mmCIF file of C-alpha atoms in Angstrom:
data_model
loop_
_atom_site.group_PDB
_atom_site.id
_atom_site.type_symbol
_atom_site.label_atom_id
_atom_site.label_comp_id
_atom_site.label_asym_id
_atom_site.label_seq_id
_atom_site.Cartn_x
_atom_site.Cartn_y
_atom_site.Cartn_z
ATOM 1 C CA UNK A 1 -31.596 -38.596 30.809
ATOM 2 C CA UNK A 2 -34.966 -37.177 31.509
ATOM 3 C CA UNK A 3 -35.207 -33.590 33.365
ATOM 4 C CA UNK A 4 -37.684 -35.230 35.758
ATOM 5 C CA UNK A 5 -35.103 -38.349 36.781
ATOM 6 C CA UNK A 6 -32.223 -36.725 39.841
ATOM 7 C CA UNK A 7 -28.853 -36.963 38.712
ATOM 8 C CA UNK A 8 -26.447 -40.130 39.838
ATOM 9 C CA UNK A 9 -24.998 -38.691 42.565
ATOM 10 C CA UNK A 10 -21.165 -37.056 42.143
ATOM 11 C CA UNK A 11 -18.147 -40.000 41.358
ATOM 12 C CA UNK A 12 -16.265 -39.323 44.690
ATOM 13 C CA UNK A 13 -15.471 -37.145 47.288
ATOM 14 C CA UNK A 14 -11.696 -35.396 46.868
ATOM 15 C CA UNK A 15 -9.248 -37.538 48.115
ATOM 16 C CA UNK A 16 -5.265 -36.996 49.132
ATOM 17 C CA UNK A 17 -4.124 -35.176 46.033
ATOM 18 C CA UNK A 18 -7.145 -34.570 44.622
ATOM 19 C CA UNK A 19 -7.339 -31.112 42.565
ATOM 20 C CA UNK A 20 -10.460 -28.395 42.838
ATOM 21 C CA UNK A 21 -10.779 -25.985 40.344
ATOM 22 C CA UNK A 22 -11.271 -22.019 41.189
ATOM 23 C CA UNK A 23 -11.394 -18.400 40.053
ATOM 24 C CA UNK A 24 -12.492 -15.060 40.428
ATOM 25 C CA UNK A 25 -16.586 -15.067 38.593
ATOM 26 C CA UNK A 26 -18.100 -12.307 40.241
ATOM 27 C CA UNK A 27 -16.343 -9.641 42.256
ATOM 28 C CA UNK A 28 -12.379 -9.052 42.725
ATOM 29 C CA UNK A 29 -10.298 -10.744 45.372
ATOM 30 C CA UNK A 30 -8.206 -10.511 47.613
ATOM 31 C CA UNK A 31 -4.818 -12.225 46.389
ATOM 32 C CA UNK A 32 -3.429 -12.410 49.878
ATOM 33 C CA UNK A 33 -6.644 -13.569 51.562
ATOM 34 C CA UNK A 34 -7.168 -16.255 48.387
ATOM 35 C CA UNK A 35 -3.746 -17.363 48.988
ATOM 36 C CA UNK A 36 -4.155 -18.062 52.385
ATOM 37 C CA UNK A 37 -7.074 -20.227 51.958
ATOM 38 C CA UNK A 38 -5.401 -22.089 49.687
ATOM 39 C CA UNK A 39 -2.839 -23.306 52.186
ATOM 40 C CA UNK A 40 -5.356 -23.859 54.757
ATOM 41 C CA UNK A 41 -6.206 -26.866 51.372
ATOM 42 C CA UNK A 42 -3.237 -27.862 50.962
ATOM 43 C CA UNK A 43 -2.607 -28.514 54.479
ATOM 44 C CA UNK A 44 -5.777 -31.374 53.576
ATOM 45 C CA UNK A 45 -3.204 -32.702 50.881
ATOM 46 C CA UNK A 46 -5.316 -32.184 48.922
ATOM 47 C CA UNK A 47 -5.082 -29.183 45.704
ATOM 48 C CA UNK A 48 -6.155 -26.209 44.124
ATOM 49 C CA UNK A 49 -5.959 -24.837 41.133
ATOM 50 C CA UNK A 50 -6.461 -20.907 39.706
ATOM 51 C CA UNK A 51 -8.010 -19.355 36.853
ATOM 52 C CA UNK A 52 -5.814 -17.672 34.333
ATOM 53 C CA UNK A 53 -7.463 -14.064 35.433
ATOM 54 C CA UNK A 54 -8.161 -14.419 38.817
ATOM 55 C CA UNK A 55 -7.168 -11.568 39.453
ATOM 56 C CA UNK A 56 -7.985 -9.074 36.925
ATOM 57 C CA UNK A 57 -10.110 -6.544 38.228
ATOM 58 C CA UNK A 58 -12.266 -4.112 35.863
ATOM 59 C CA UNK A 59 -13.411 -1.107 37.365
ATOM 60 C CA UNK A 60 -15.132 -0.841 40.862
ATOM 61 C CA UNK A 61 -15.584 -4.402 42.115
ATOM 62 C CA UNK A 62 -15.132 -6.810 39.114
ATOM 63 C CA UNK A 63 -13.113 -9.494 38.646
ATOM 64 C CA UNK A 64 -12.854 -8.619 35.033
ATOM 65 C CA UNK A 65 -15.303 -8.380 31.970
ATOM 66 C CA UNK A 66 -18.377 -9.891 31.938
ATOM 67 C CA UNK A 67 -17.006 -12.192 28.916
ATOM 68 C CA UNK A 68 -13.758 -13.448 30.747
ATOM 69 C CA UNK A 69 -15.491 -14.292 34.421
ATOM 70 C CA UNK A 70 -18.071 -16.224 32.021
ATOM 71 C CA UNK A 71 -15.364 -18.345 30.804
ATOM 72 C CA UNK A 72 -13.859 -18.626 33.881
ATOM 73 C CA UNK A 73 -17.075 -20.363 35.171
ATOM 74 C CA UNK A 74 -17.069 -22.624 32.446
ATOM 75 C CA UNK A 75 -13.838 -23.704 32.744
ATOM 76 C CA UNK A 76 -14.688 -24.433 36.606
ATOM 77 C CA UNK A 77 -17.902 -26.384 35.672
ATOM 78 C CA UNK A 78 -15.680 -29.307 33.202
ATOM 79 C CA UNK A 79 -14.009 -30.640 36.338
ATOM 80 C CA UNK A 80 -15.422 -32.406 38.988
ATOM 81 C CA UNK A 81 -14.939 -30.272 42.044
ATOM 82 C CA UNK A 82 -14.986 -25.833 41.709
ATOM 83 C CA UNK A 83 -14.704 -23.417 44.710
ATOM 84 C CA UNK A 84 -15.880 -19.738 44.368
ATOM 85 C CA UNK A 85 -12.761 -17.474 45.297
ATOM 86 C CA UNK A 86 -15.554 -14.947 46.114
ATOM 87 C CA UNK A 87 -18.946 -13.930 45.959
ATOM 88 C CA UNK A 88 -20.289 -10.636 45.274
ATOM 89 C CA UNK A 89 -22.992 -8.491 42.671
ATOM 90 C CA UNK A 90 -21.284 -9.410 39.300
ATOM 91 C CA UNK A 91 -22.344 -12.806 39.223
ATOM 92 C CA UNK A 92 -25.653 -12.047 37.623
ATOM 93 C CA UNK A 93 -23.556 -11.764 34.415
ATOM 94 C CA UNK A 94 -22.854 -15.265 34.168
ATOM 95 C CA UNK A 95 -26.581 -16.191 33.849
ATOM 96 C CA UNK A 96 -27.946 -13.555 32.323
ATOM 97 C CA UNK A 97 -29.443 -13.266 29.279
ATOM 98 C CA UNK A 98 -30.073 -16.954 29.916
ATOM 99 C CA UNK A 99 -30.992 -18.106 26.487
ATOM 100 C CA UNK A 100 -27.348 -17.293 25.870
ATOM 101 C CA UNK A 101 -25.764 -17.293 29.094
ATOM 102 C CA UNK A 102 -27.970 -19.660 32.114
ATOM 103 C CA UNK A 103 -28.678 -22.377 29.151
ATOM 104 C CA UNK A 104 -25.488 -23.069 27.906
ATOM 105 C CA UNK A 105 -24.526 -23.164 32.209
ATOM 106 C CA UNK A 106 -27.210 -25.556 32.944
ATOM 107 C CA UNK A 107 -26.601 -27.957 30.397
ATOM 108 C CA UNK A 108 -22.986 -28.041 30.776
ATOM 109 C CA UNK A 109 -22.999 -28.377 34.543
ATOM 110 C CA UNK A 110 -25.818 -31.642 33.886
ATOM 111 C CA UNK A 111 -23.580 -33.358 31.959
ATOM 112 C CA UNK A 112 -20.584 -32.678 33.896
ATOM 113 C CA UNK A 113 -22.010 -32.582 37.888
ATOM 114 C CA UNK A 114 -19.669 -30.510 39.162
ATOM 115 C CA UNK A 115 -20.198 -29.997 42.590
ATOM 116 C CA UNK A 116 -19.587 -26.493 43.772
ATOM 117 C CA UNK A 117 -19.232 -24.219 46.830
ATOM 118 C CA UNK A 118 -19.685 -20.436 47.124
ATOM 119 C CA UNK A 119 -22.033 -18.522 49.256
ATOM 120 C CA UNK A 120 -23.475 -14.938 48.621
ATOM 121 C CA UNK A 121 -25.050 -13.946 44.988
ATOM 122 C CA UNK A 122 -23.527 -17.014 43.968
ATOM 123 C CA UNK A 123 -26.895 -18.402 45.487
ATOM 124 C CA UNK A 124 -27.594 -17.637 41.959
ATOM 125 C CA UNK A 125 -25.526 -20.607 40.888
ATOM 126 C CA UNK A 126 -26.814 -22.895 43.317
ATOM 127 C CA UNK A 127 -30.428 -22.161 42.657
ATOM 128 C CA UNK A 128 -29.347 -23.642 39.295
ATOM 129 C CA UNK A 129 -27.248 -25.975 40.403
ATOM 130 C CA UNK A 130 -30.829 -27.342 42.357
ATOM 131 C CA UNK A 131 -33.227 -26.915 39.586
ATOM 132 C CA UNK A 132 -30.808 -29.856 37.977
ATOM 133 C CA UNK A 133 -30.929 -31.679 41.038
ATOM 134 C CA UNK A 134 -27.239 -31.778 41.837
ATOM 135 C CA UNK A 135 -25.858 -30.726 45.254
ATOM 136 C CA UNK A 136 -24.272 -27.493 46.414
ATOM 137 C CA UNK A 137 -21.763 -26.664 48.994
ATOM 138 C CA UNK A 138 -23.512 -23.113 50.344
ATOM 139 C CA UNK A 139 -20.778 -22.260 52.419
ATOM 140 C CA UNK A 140 -17.613 -20.046 52.655
ATOM 141 C CA UNK A 141 -15.577 -18.937 49.411
ATOM 142 C CA UNK A 142 -12.517 -19.992 49.299
ATOM 143 C CA UNK A 143 -10.814 -16.542 49.290
ATOM 144 C CA UNK A 144 -12.699 -15.651 52.615
ATOM 145 C CA UNK A 145 -12.184 -19.552 54.355
ATOM 146 C CA UNK A 146 -8.927 -17.925 56.331
ATOM 147 C CA UNK A 147 -11.225 -14.854 58.028
ATOM 148 C CA UNK A 148 -13.495 -17.845 59.490
ATOM 149 C CA UNK A 149 -12.746 -19.896 62.948
ATOM 150 C CA UNK A 150 -10.549 -23.337 62.614
ATOM 151 C CA UNK A 151 -13.495 -24.761 63.115
ATOM 152 C CA UNK A 152 -15.088 -23.927 59.363
ATOM 153 C CA UNK A 153 -12.541 -24.944 58.287
ATOM 154 C CA UNK A 154 -12.609 -28.076 59.572
ATOM 155 C CA UNK A 155 -15.709 -28.274 58.374
ATOM 156 C CA UNK A 156 -14.524 -27.188 54.888
ATOM 157 C CA UNK A 157 -12.680 -30.174 54.919
ATOM 158 C CA UNK A 158 -15.126 -32.581 56.180
ATOM 159 C CA UNK A 159 -17.830 -31.832 53.032
ATOM 160 C CA UNK A 160 -14.554 -32.055 50.248
ATOM 161 C CA UNK A 161 -12.357 -34.730 52.116
ATOM 162 C CA UNK A 162 -15.263 -36.227 53.770
ATOM 163 C CA UNK A 163 -19.080 -37.311 54.831
ATOM 164 C CA UNK A 164 -19.911 -34.242 52.471
ATOM 165 C CA UNK A 165 -21.971 -32.792 55.170
ATOM 166 C CA UNK A 166 -22.230 -31.288 58.845
ATOM 167 C CA UNK A 167 -25.034 -31.895 61.295
ATOM 168 C CA UNK A 168 -26.127 -28.654 63.153
ATOM 169 C CA UNK A 169 -26.281 -29.660 66.535
ATOM 170 C CA UNK A 170 -28.918 -28.403 69.225
ATOM 171 C CA UNK A 171 -25.439 -26.350 70.941
ATOM 172 C CA UNK A 172 -24.717 -24.498 67.980
ATOM 173 C CA UNK A 173 -26.486 -20.725 68.078
ATOM 174 C CA UNK A 174 -30.041 -21.731 67.685
ATOM 175 C CA UNK A 175 -33.069 -19.657 68.543
ATOM 176 C CA UNK A 176 -36.461 -22.105 68.496
ATOM 177 C CA UNK A 177 -39.569 -20.422 67.329
ATOM 178 C CA UNK A 178 -42.052 -22.800 65.665
ATOM 179 C CA UNK A 179 -41.636 -26.135 66.843
ATOM 180 C CA UNK A 180 -41.680 -29.318 64.952
ATOM 181 C CA UNK A 181 -39.998 -31.281 62.685
ATOM 182 C CA UNK A 182 -40.018 -32.496 59.116
ATOM 183 C CA UNK A 183 -37.631 -34.450 56.181
ATOM 184 C CA UNK A 184 -37.123 -32.133 52.325
ATOM 185 C CA UNK A 185 -34.635 -31.237 50.571
ATOM 186 C CA UNK A 186 -32.184 -28.662 51.692
ATOM 187 C CA UNK A 187 -32.153 -25.659 50.146
ATOM 188 C CA UNK A 188 -29.872 -22.501 51.116
ATOM 189 C CA UNK A 189 -28.540 -19.095 49.715
ATOM 190 C CA UNK A 190 -28.607 -15.244 50.119
ATOM 191 C CA UNK A 191 -32.269 -14.127 50.220
ATOM 192 C CA UNK A 192 -32.217 -11.831 47.786
ATOM 193 C CA UNK A 193 -31.061 -13.550 44.955
ATOM 194 C CA UNK A 194 -32.944 -17.202 46.612
ATOM 195 C CA UNK A 195 -36.439 -14.808 45.704
ATOM 196 C CA UNK A 196 -35.063 -13.897 42.853
ATOM 197 C CA UNK A 197 -34.293 -16.803 41.233
ATOM 198 C CA UNK A 198 -38.012 -18.275 41.862
ATOM 199 C CA UNK A 199 -39.537 -15.571 38.460
ATOM 200 C CA UNK A 200 -35.906 -17.097 37.094
ATOM 201 C CA UNK A 201 -35.475 -20.358 34.543
ATOM 202 C CA UNK A 202 -34.201 -21.751 37.134
ATOM 203 C CA UNK A 203 -37.198 -20.993 39.523
ATOM 204 C CA UNK A 204 -35.740 -23.669 42.698
ATOM 205 C CA UNK A 205 -39.140 -24.781 43.886
ATOM 206 C CA UNK A 206 -40.261 -25.764 40.686
ATOM 207 C CA UNK A 207 -37.193 -28.418 40.162
ATOM 208 C CA UNK A 208 -38.415 -31.089 38.651
ATOM 209 C CA UNK A 209 -36.764 -34.275 40.593
ATOM 210 C CA UNK A 210 -38.521 -32.994 43.275
ATOM 211 C CA UNK A 211 -41.744 -34.967 43.244
ATOM 212 C CA UNK A 212 -43.725 -33.376 45.468
ATOM 213 C CA UNK A 213 -40.741 -33.274 48.357
ATOM 214 C CA UNK A 214 -41.162 -30.748 50.680
ATOM 215 C CA UNK A 215 -38.064 -27.724 51.001
ATOM 216 C CA UNK A 216 -36.083 -26.787 54.294
ATOM 217 C CA UNK A 217 -34.863 -23.539 53.341
ATOM 218 C CA UNK A 218 -32.513 -22.180 54.974
ATOM 219 C CA UNK A 219 -32.223 -17.605 54.274
ATOM 220 C CA UNK A 220 -29.405 -15.037 55.236
ATOM 221 C CA UNK A 221 -28.409 -11.948 54.194
ATOM 222 C CA UNK A 222 -26.354 -8.807 53.608
ATOM 223 C CA UNK A 223 -26.825 -4.902 53.094
ATOM 224 C CA UNK A 224 -30.522 -4.339 53.209
ATOM 225 C CA UNK A 225 -33.062 -2.646 54.170
ATOM 226 C CA UNK A 226 -36.056 -4.497 56.714
ATOM 227 C CA UNK A 227 -38.644 -3.511 54.642
ATOM 228 C CA UNK A 228 -37.279 -5.194 51.787
ATOM 229 C CA UNK A 229 -35.741 -8.169 53.458
ATOM 230 C CA UNK A 230 -39.671 -9.071 54.210
ATOM 231 C CA UNK A 231 -40.810 -7.638 50.819
ATOM 232 C CA UNK A 232 -38.517 -10.585 49.447
ATOM 233 C CA UNK A 233 -39.385 -13.342 52.030
ATOM 234 C CA UNK A 234 -43.043 -12.720 51.980
ATOM 235 C CA UNK A 235 -42.485 -13.439 48.081
ATOM 236 C CA UNK A 236 -41.305 -17.653 48.815
ATOM 237 C CA UNK A 237 -44.473 -18.232 50.114
ATOM 238 C CA UNK A 238 -46.761 -15.698 47.753
ATOM 239 C CA UNK A 239 -45.306 -18.483 45.198
ATOM 240 C CA UNK A 240 -47.789 -20.532 43.622
ATOM 241 C CA UNK A 241 -46.258 -23.906 45.430
ATOM 242 C CA UNK A 242 -44.180 -21.904 47.975
ATOM 243 C CA UNK A 243 -46.939 -22.982 51.466
ATOM 244 C CA UNK A 244 -46.982 -26.548 49.903
ATOM 245 C CA UNK A 245 -43.665 -26.718 49.022
ATOM 246 C CA UNK A 246 -41.998 -24.814 51.703
ATOM 247 C CA UNK A 247 -41.776 -27.236 54.784
ATOM 248 C CA UNK A 248 -38.928 -25.853 57.490
ATOM 249 C CA UNK A 249 -37.189 -22.163 57.463
ATOM 250 C CA UNK A 250 -33.600 -21.882 58.896
ATOM 251 C CA UNK A 251 -32.844 -17.225 59.152
ATOM 252 C CA UNK A 252 -28.978 -17.318 59.099
ATOM 253 C CA UNK A 253 -26.926 -13.993 60.113
ATOM 254 C CA UNK A 254 -28.963 -10.676 58.553
ATOM 255 C CA UNK A 255 -25.215 -8.757 58.561
ATOM 256 C CA UNK A 256 -25.114 -5.213 57.886
ATOM 257 C CA UNK A 257 -28.625 -4.490 58.184
ATOM 258 C CA UNK A 258 -29.625 -1.492 56.767
ATOM 259 C CA UNK A 259 -32.229 0.320 59.545
ATOM 260 C CA UNK A 260 -31.340 3.595 58.578
ATOM 261 C CA UNK A 261 -33.279 4.234 56.007
ATOM 262 C CA UNK A 262 -36.625 3.900 57.714
ATOM 263 C CA UNK A 263 -35.307 4.556 61.346
ATOM 264 C CA UNK A 264 -38.839 4.854 62.768
ATOM 265 C CA UNK A 265 -40.441 1.993 61.453
ATOM 266 C CA UNK A 266 -37.426 -0.734 62.192
ATOM 267 C CA UNK A 267 -37.123 0.626 65.571
ATOM 268 C CA UNK A 268 -40.776 -0.090 65.969
ATOM 269 C CA UNK A 269 -41.050 -3.379 63.655
ATOM 270 C CA UNK A 270 -37.591 -5.446 64.245
ATOM 271 C CA UNK A 271 -36.764 -7.592 61.147
ATOM 272 C CA UNK A 272 -36.971 -11.145 63.638
ATOM 273 C CA UNK A 273 -40.188 -10.303 65.284
ATOM 274 C CA UNK A 274 -42.180 -9.563 62.056
ATOM 275 C CA UNK A 275 -40.759 -12.597 60.259
ATOM 276 C CA UNK A 276 -42.010 -14.997 63.784
ATOM 277 C CA UNK A 277 -45.418 -12.698 63.616
ATOM 278 C CA UNK A 278 -45.534 -13.989 59.440
ATOM 279 C CA UNK A 279 -45.224 -17.662 60.275
ATOM 280 C CA UNK A 280 -47.042 -17.822 63.895
ATOM 281 C CA UNK A 281 -49.851 -16.035 62.399
ATOM 282 C CA UNK A 282 -50.107 -17.809 58.966
ATOM 283 C CA UNK A 283 -47.712 -20.690 58.854
ATOM 284 C CA UNK A 284 -47.663 -22.139 62.705
ATOM 285 C CA UNK A 285 -47.029 -26.068 61.837
ATOM 286 C CA UNK A 286 -43.888 -24.665 59.600
ATOM 287 C CA UNK A 287 -40.700 -25.285 61.892
ATOM 288 C CA UNK A 288 -38.691 -21.601 62.148
ATOM 289 C CA UNK A 289 -35.540 -21.255 63.802
ATOM 290 C CA UNK A 290 -33.138 -18.534 64.086
ATOM 291 C CA UNK A 291 -29.723 -19.482 63.276
ATOM 292 C CA UNK A 292 -26.449 -17.399 64.044
ATOM 293 C CA UNK A 293 -23.980 -18.982 62.861
ATOM 294 C CA UNK A 294 -24.202 -18.940 58.822
ATOM 295 C CA UNK A 295 -23.906 -16.403 56.309
ATOM 296 C CA UNK A 296 -22.623 -13.095 55.775
ATOM 297 C CA UNK A 297 -19.883 -12.588 58.534
ATOM 298 C CA UNK A 298 -21.164 -9.476 60.387
ATOM 299 C CA UNK A 299 -17.240 -7.966 60.278
ATOM 300 C CA UNK A 300 -17.876 -7.078 56.691
ATOM 301 C CA UNK A 301 -14.921 -5.816 54.673
ATOM 302 C CA UNK A 302 -12.588 -2.510 54.342
ATOM 303 C CA UNK A 303 -9.525 -1.036 56.313
ATOM 304 C CA UNK A 304 -11.200 -2.309 59.597
ATOM 305 C CA UNK A 305 -12.682 -5.897 59.201
ATOM 306 C CA UNK A 306 -9.549 -6.961 61.728
ATOM 307 C CA UNK A 307 -11.482 -4.986 64.108
ATOM 308 C CA UNK A 308 -14.620 -5.366 63.842
ATOM 309 C CA UNK A 309 -13.514 -9.747 63.441
ATOM 310 C CA UNK A 310 -12.290 -9.148 67.164
ATOM 311 C CA UNK A 311 -15.832 -7.935 68.420
ATOM 312 C CA UNK A 312 -17.710 -9.757 66.196
ATOM 313 C CA UNK A 313 -19.975 -13.061 69.109
ATOM 314 C CA UNK A 314 -19.659 -15.580 65.439
ATOM 315 C CA UNK A 315 -17.100 -16.487 63.596
ATOM 316 C CA UNK A 316 -18.311 -20.051 62.647
ATOM 317 C CA UNK A 317 -19.865 -20.869 59.604
ATOM 318 C CA UNK A 318 -21.407 -23.795 58.910
ATOM 319 C CA UNK A 319 -21.347 -25.321 55.722
ATOM 320 C CA UNK A 320 -25.126 -25.989 54.421
ATOM 321 C CA UNK A 321 -25.500 -28.979 51.667
ATOM 322 C CA UNK A 322 -27.948 -27.842 49.170
ATOM 323 C CA UNK A 323 -30.140 -30.956 47.866
ATOM 324 C CA UNK A 324 -29.551 -33.397 50.449
ATOM 325 C CA UNK A 325 -32.389 -35.103 52.370
ATOM 326 C CA UNK A 326 -32.699 -33.873 55.934
ATOM 327 C CA UNK A 327 -34.330 -33.796 58.496
ATOM 328 C CA UNK A 328 -34.686 -30.515 60.702
ATOM 329 C CA UNK A 329 -36.127 -30.250 64.320
ATOM 330 C CA UNK A 330 -37.828 -27.186 66.902
ATOM 331 C CA UNK A 331 -38.248 -28.935 69.828
ATOM 332 C CA UNK A 332 -38.760 -27.338 73.524
ATOM 333 C CA UNK A 333 -37.378 -30.584 74.488
ATOM 334 C CA UNK A 334 -34.201 -31.651 71.999
ATOM 335 C CA UNK A 335 -33.662 -28.140 71.073
ATOM 336 C CA UNK A 336 -32.997 -27.579 67.420
ATOM 337 C CA UNK A 337 -30.727 -29.585 65.121
ATOM 338 C CA UNK A 338 -30.296 -30.407 60.997
ATOM 339 C CA UNK A 339 -29.261 -33.457 60.437
ATOM 340 C CA UNK A 340 -28.584 -35.433 57.021
ATOM 341 C CA UNK A 341 -29.745 -38.566 55.775
ATOM 342 C CA UNK A 342 -27.598 -38.679 52.946
ATOM 343 C CA UNK A 343 -24.598 -37.488 51.452
ATOM 344 C CA UNK A 344 -23.576 -36.452 48.179
ATOM 345 C CA UNK A 345 -21.362 -38.855 47.366
ATOM 346 C CA UNK A 346 -21.871 -42.137 45.984
#
């Protein structure tokens, strides 16, 4: 198959009795929280198969040594469906260096056409999947599924065992900015990794199968200064094809945004206002909306996360099915919406 041909769709959705493989390929995970996620999936009449080394821990945060986690990833990609147990900084170990690791992952993935779900720094894998033309559920990791509300859990069942995508209606937590409507391919994830992936061998904006199609971007972030977030956001449009390829922008949660490093600057120049000014000044015709139901949880982690969760404005995480053809609308009359024109299933 030529790189300029989009691979055929995955054979089928997860049916009753279907098996989804999971492993901790990045940071270590909490066994209790993962088990709670597994029980939710089993209530759907599907099954989870865990990696052999899923509960390993290496020093501060890694779920085992890099070689072990890399082999776990290859194991996950050997079957039709895979779901990351967790995200985290250690995800970069899976694809670097590209010539010895990343290339093998992409070649295997192109062959197996595995459908995968996850978010946070797992976005690096989402970028690889997009480059080779494969769908990817940018959504709750399995190990944090129980933290989200029942609506999120119902939507995750829909992406795995139903349509494979969930439309986002005007009633969701939207905030409209640039009005307009665009049809394009959806790509979403962690802002820092989305930006870094442009300079890699899996430059998602140059995916060979795109054939000039627009891209609708969904961006969220965790623990970043406003200055760094704006720099990385600007990098997307600084890409040689950025202005022509980016057709719409959805900004999700900016959890634990760091305003302490530059407190006076951050107070005078809030990130959201800077993004709006950047878009209205330079790209007023590109639809832009903020969306408060996608991305990292605002309650973070640690001993007090359950208490913080009680005060959270949103406990919902809408899944974004990357690689699908979507229609994104920001309207003063109809509100904001994201609708899928296709599903990942054959």
